[in-house]
Short mmCIF file of C-alpha atoms in Angstrom, two decimals:
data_model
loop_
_atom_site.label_atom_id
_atom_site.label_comp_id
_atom_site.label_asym_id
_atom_site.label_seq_id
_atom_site.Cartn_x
_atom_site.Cartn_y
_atom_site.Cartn_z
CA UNK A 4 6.04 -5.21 -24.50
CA UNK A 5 7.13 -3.48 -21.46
CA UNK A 6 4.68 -0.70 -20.18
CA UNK A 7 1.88 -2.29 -22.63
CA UNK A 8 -0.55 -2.72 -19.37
CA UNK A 9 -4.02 -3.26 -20.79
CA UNK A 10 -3.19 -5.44 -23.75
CA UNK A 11 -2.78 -8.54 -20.83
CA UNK A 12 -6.68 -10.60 -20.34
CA UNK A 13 -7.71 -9.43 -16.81
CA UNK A 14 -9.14 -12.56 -15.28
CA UNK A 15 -12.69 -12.28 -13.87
CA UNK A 16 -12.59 -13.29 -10.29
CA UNK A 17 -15.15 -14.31 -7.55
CA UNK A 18 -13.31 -15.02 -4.78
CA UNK A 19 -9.88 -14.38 -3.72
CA UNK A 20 -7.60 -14.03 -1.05
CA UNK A 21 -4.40 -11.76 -0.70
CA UNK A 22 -0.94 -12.20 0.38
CA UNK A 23 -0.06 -8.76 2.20
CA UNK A 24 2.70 -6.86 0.32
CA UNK A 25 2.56 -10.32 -2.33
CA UNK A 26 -1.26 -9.68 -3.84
CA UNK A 27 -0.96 -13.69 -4.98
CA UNK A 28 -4.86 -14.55 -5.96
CA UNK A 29 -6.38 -17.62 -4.66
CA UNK A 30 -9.53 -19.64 -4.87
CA UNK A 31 -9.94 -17.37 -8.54
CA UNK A 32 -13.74 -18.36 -8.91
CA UNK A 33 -15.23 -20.34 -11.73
CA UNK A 34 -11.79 -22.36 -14.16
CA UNK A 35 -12.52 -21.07 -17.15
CA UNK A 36 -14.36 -17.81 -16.45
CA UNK A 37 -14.70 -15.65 -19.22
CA UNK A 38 -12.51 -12.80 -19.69
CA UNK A 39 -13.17 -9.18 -18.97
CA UNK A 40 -12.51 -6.06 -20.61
CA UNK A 41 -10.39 -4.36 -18.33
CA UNK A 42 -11.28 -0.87 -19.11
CA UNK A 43 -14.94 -2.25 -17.87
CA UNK A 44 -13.83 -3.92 -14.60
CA UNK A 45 -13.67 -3.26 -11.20
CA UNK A 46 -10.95 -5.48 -10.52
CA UNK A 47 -7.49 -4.92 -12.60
CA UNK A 48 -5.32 -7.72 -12.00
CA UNK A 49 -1.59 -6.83 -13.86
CA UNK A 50 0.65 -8.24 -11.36
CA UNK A 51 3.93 -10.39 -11.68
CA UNK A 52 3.84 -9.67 -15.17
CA UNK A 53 6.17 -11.88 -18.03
CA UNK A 54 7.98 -9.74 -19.13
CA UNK A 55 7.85 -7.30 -16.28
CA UNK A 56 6.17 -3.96 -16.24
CA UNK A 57 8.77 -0.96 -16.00
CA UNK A 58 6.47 2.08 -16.44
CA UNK A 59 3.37 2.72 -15.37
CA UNK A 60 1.91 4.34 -18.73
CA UNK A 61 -0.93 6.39 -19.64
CA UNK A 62 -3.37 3.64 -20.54
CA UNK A 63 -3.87 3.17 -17.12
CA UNK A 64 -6.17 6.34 -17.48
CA UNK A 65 -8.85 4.60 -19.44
CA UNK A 66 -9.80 2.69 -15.95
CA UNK A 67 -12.11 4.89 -14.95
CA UNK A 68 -14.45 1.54 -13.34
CA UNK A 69 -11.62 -0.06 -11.40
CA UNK A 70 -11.95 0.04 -8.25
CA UNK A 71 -9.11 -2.71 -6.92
CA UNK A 72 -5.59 -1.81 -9.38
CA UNK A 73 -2.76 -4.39 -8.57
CA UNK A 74 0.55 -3.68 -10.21
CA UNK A 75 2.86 -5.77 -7.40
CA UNK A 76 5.52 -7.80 -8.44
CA UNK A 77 7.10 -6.22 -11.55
CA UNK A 78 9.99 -3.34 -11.70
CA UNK A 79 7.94 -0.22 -11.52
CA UNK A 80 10.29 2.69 -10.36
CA UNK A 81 7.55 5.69 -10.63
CA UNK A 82 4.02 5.96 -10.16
CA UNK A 83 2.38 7.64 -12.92
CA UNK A 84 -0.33 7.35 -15.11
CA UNK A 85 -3.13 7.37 -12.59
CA UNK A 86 -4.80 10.47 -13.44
CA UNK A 87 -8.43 9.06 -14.78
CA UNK A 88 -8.79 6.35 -12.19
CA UNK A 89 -11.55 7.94 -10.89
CA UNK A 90 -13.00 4.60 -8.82
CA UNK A 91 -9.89 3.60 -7.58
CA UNK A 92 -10.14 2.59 -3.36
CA UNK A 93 -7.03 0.18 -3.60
CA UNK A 94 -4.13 0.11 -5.15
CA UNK A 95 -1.46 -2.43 -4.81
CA UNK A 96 2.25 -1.46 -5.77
CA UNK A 97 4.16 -4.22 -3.63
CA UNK A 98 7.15 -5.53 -4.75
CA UNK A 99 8.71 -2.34 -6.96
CA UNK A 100 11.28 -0.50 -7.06
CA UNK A 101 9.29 2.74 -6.20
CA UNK A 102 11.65 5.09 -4.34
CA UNK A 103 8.70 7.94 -3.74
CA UNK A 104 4.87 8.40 -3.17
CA UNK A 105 4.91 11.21 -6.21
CA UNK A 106 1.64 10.45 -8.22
CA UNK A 107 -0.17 8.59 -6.17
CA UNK A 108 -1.86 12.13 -5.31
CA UNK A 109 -3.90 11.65 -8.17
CA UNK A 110 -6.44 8.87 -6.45
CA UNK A 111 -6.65 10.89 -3.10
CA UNK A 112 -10.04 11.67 -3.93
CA UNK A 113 -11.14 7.83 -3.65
CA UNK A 114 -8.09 5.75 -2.16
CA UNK A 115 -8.77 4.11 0.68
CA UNK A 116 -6.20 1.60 1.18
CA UNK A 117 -2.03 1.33 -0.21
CA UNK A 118 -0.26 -1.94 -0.14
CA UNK A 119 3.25 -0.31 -1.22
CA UNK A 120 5.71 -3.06 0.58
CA UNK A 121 8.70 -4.73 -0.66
CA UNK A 122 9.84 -0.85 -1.99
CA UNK A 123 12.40 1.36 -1.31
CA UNK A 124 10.99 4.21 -0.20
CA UNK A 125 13.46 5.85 2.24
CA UNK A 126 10.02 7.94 4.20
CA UNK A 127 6.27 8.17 4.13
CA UNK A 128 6.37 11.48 2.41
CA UNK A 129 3.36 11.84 0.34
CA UNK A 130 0.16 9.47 2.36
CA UNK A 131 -0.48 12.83 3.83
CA UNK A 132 -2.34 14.16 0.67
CA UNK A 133 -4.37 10.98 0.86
CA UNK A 134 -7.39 11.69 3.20
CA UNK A 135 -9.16 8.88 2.80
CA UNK A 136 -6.69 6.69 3.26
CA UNK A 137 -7.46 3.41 6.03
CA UNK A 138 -5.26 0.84 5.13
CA UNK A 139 -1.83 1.34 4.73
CA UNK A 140 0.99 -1.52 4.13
CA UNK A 141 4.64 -0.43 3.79
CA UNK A 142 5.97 -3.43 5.36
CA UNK A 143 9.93 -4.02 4.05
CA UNK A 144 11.29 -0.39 2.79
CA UNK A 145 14.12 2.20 3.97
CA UNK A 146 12.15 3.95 6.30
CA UNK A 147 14.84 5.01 9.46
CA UNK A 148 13.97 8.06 11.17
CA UNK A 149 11.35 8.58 13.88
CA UNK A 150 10.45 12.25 12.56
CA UNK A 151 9.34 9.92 9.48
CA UNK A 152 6.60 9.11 11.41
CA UNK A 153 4.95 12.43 11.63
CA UNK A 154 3.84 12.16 8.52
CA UNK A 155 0.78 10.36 10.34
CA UNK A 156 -0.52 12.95 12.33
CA UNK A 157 -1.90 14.00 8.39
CA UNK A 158 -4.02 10.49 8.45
CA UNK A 159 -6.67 11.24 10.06
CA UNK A 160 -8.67 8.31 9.09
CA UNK A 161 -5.94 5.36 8.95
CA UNK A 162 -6.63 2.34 10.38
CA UNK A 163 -4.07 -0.51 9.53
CA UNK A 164 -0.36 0.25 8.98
CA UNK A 165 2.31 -1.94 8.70
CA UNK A 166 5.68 -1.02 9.00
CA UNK A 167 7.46 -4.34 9.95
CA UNK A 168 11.12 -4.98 8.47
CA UNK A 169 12.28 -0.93 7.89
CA UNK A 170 15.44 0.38 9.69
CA UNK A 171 13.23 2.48 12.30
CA UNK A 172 11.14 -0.91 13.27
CA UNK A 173 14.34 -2.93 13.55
CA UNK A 174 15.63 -0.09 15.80
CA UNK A 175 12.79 0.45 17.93
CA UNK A 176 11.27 -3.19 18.07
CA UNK A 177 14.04 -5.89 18.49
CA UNK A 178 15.74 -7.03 21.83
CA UNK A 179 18.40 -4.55 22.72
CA UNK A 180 16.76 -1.75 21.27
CA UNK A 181 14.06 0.82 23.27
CA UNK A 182 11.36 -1.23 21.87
CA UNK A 183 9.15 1.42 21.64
CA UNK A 184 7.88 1.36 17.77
CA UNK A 185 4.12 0.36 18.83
CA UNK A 186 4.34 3.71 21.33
CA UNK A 187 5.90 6.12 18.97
CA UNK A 188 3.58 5.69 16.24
CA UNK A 189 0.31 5.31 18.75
CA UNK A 190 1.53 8.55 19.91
CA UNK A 191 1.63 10.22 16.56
CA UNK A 192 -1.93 8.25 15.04
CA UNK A 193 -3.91 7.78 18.18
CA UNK A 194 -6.86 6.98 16.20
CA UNK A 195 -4.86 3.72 14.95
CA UNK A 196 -6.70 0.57 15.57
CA UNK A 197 -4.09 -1.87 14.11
CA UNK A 198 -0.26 -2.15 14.07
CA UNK A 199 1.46 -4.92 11.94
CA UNK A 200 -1.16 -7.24 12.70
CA UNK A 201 -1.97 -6.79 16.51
CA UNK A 202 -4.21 -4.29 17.64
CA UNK A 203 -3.34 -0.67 19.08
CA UNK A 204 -3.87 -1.20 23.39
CA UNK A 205 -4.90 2.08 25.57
CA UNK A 206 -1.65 1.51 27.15
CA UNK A 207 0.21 1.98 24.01
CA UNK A 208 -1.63 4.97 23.26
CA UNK A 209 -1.12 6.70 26.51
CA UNK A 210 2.52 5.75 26.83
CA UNK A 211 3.38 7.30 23.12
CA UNK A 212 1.13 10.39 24.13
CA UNK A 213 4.08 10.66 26.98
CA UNK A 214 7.08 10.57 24.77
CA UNK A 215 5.66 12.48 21.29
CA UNK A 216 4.44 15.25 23.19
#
């Protein structure tokens, strides 16, 4: 049933590689590995889901060991349900329907990285109440104003972000355009060490410093 989360076998994994903003595994260890309890593991693997997941329910609360939550690839509008995830350093909501950040609030104590592409959220309201956050992937939402981007003066500690296919990227990073994107967010997260893939230069940093201040 929809929203039934924990009643899926988590597969036990060894090795695995992800897909940015897709969270497809690979290489999933040992054929026949035994399954897990979810509520016991560190990895919680409900993504792409048959039939979809639509609500993130309360029985996500019981996994208090998980450390890696995917949900990607189902039709999740809201995040909820996350209060009791008390281990969790990455969670992957890619390929939703999520339209705001509301809820995820309740991991700031241990998140360390979001992979939230393939959305529709229309800002980045809400990764300021995430301190610990390093990893950030919002690659393919609504995101169109600059101001947006001030959100990241919050993260002090980010160090990937990937913004590639929103309105604001398409208007500050294709030919014809400023193409200023990699400045204007330097300028605003200083401390950033990576930008959709390619790392943040000196010269990017002290050219944004110009125009944000």
């Amino acid at each position: 049933q929809r929203g039934a989360l924990l009643t899926a076998p988590c597969e036990q994994t060894e090795k695995y590689t992800v897909e940015e903003g897709d969270d497809r595994i690979r290489n999933p260890g040992p054929p026949f590995a035994a399954p897990v309890v979810p509520t016991e593991s560190e990895k919680v693997l409900l993504f792409g889901m048959m039939p979809p997941i639509a609500k993130m329910d309360n029985t996500l609360s019981t996994l208090k060991a998980a450390k890696h939550l995917s949900l990607s690839s189902n039709v999740i509008e809201k995040i909820t349900g996350l209060k009791g995830c008390e281990s969790c350093e990455i969670l992957s909501l890619g390929r939703n329907q999520i339209k705001k950040l509301d809820g995820v609030e309740d991991v700031a104590e241990t998140l360390q990285e979001l992979w939230i592409s393939y959305n529709l959220l229309p800002n980045m309201k809400g990764v300021e109440k995430l301190p610990k956050l390093r990893v950030l992937y919002m690659t393919q939402n609504l995101i169109a104003k600059l101001a947006d981007l001030d959100t990241l003066k919050e993260c002090k500690l980010l160090e990937e972000l990937t913004l590639i296919g929103n309105p604001i990227w398409n208007e500050h990073s294709l030919p014809g355009t400023p193409e200023d994107f990699r400045e204007q967010v330097a300028g605003r997260c200083p401390w950033l060490k990576k930008l959709d893939g390619s790392p943040i230069t000196e010269d990017e940093r002290t050219a944004g410093a110009e125009k944000v201040a």
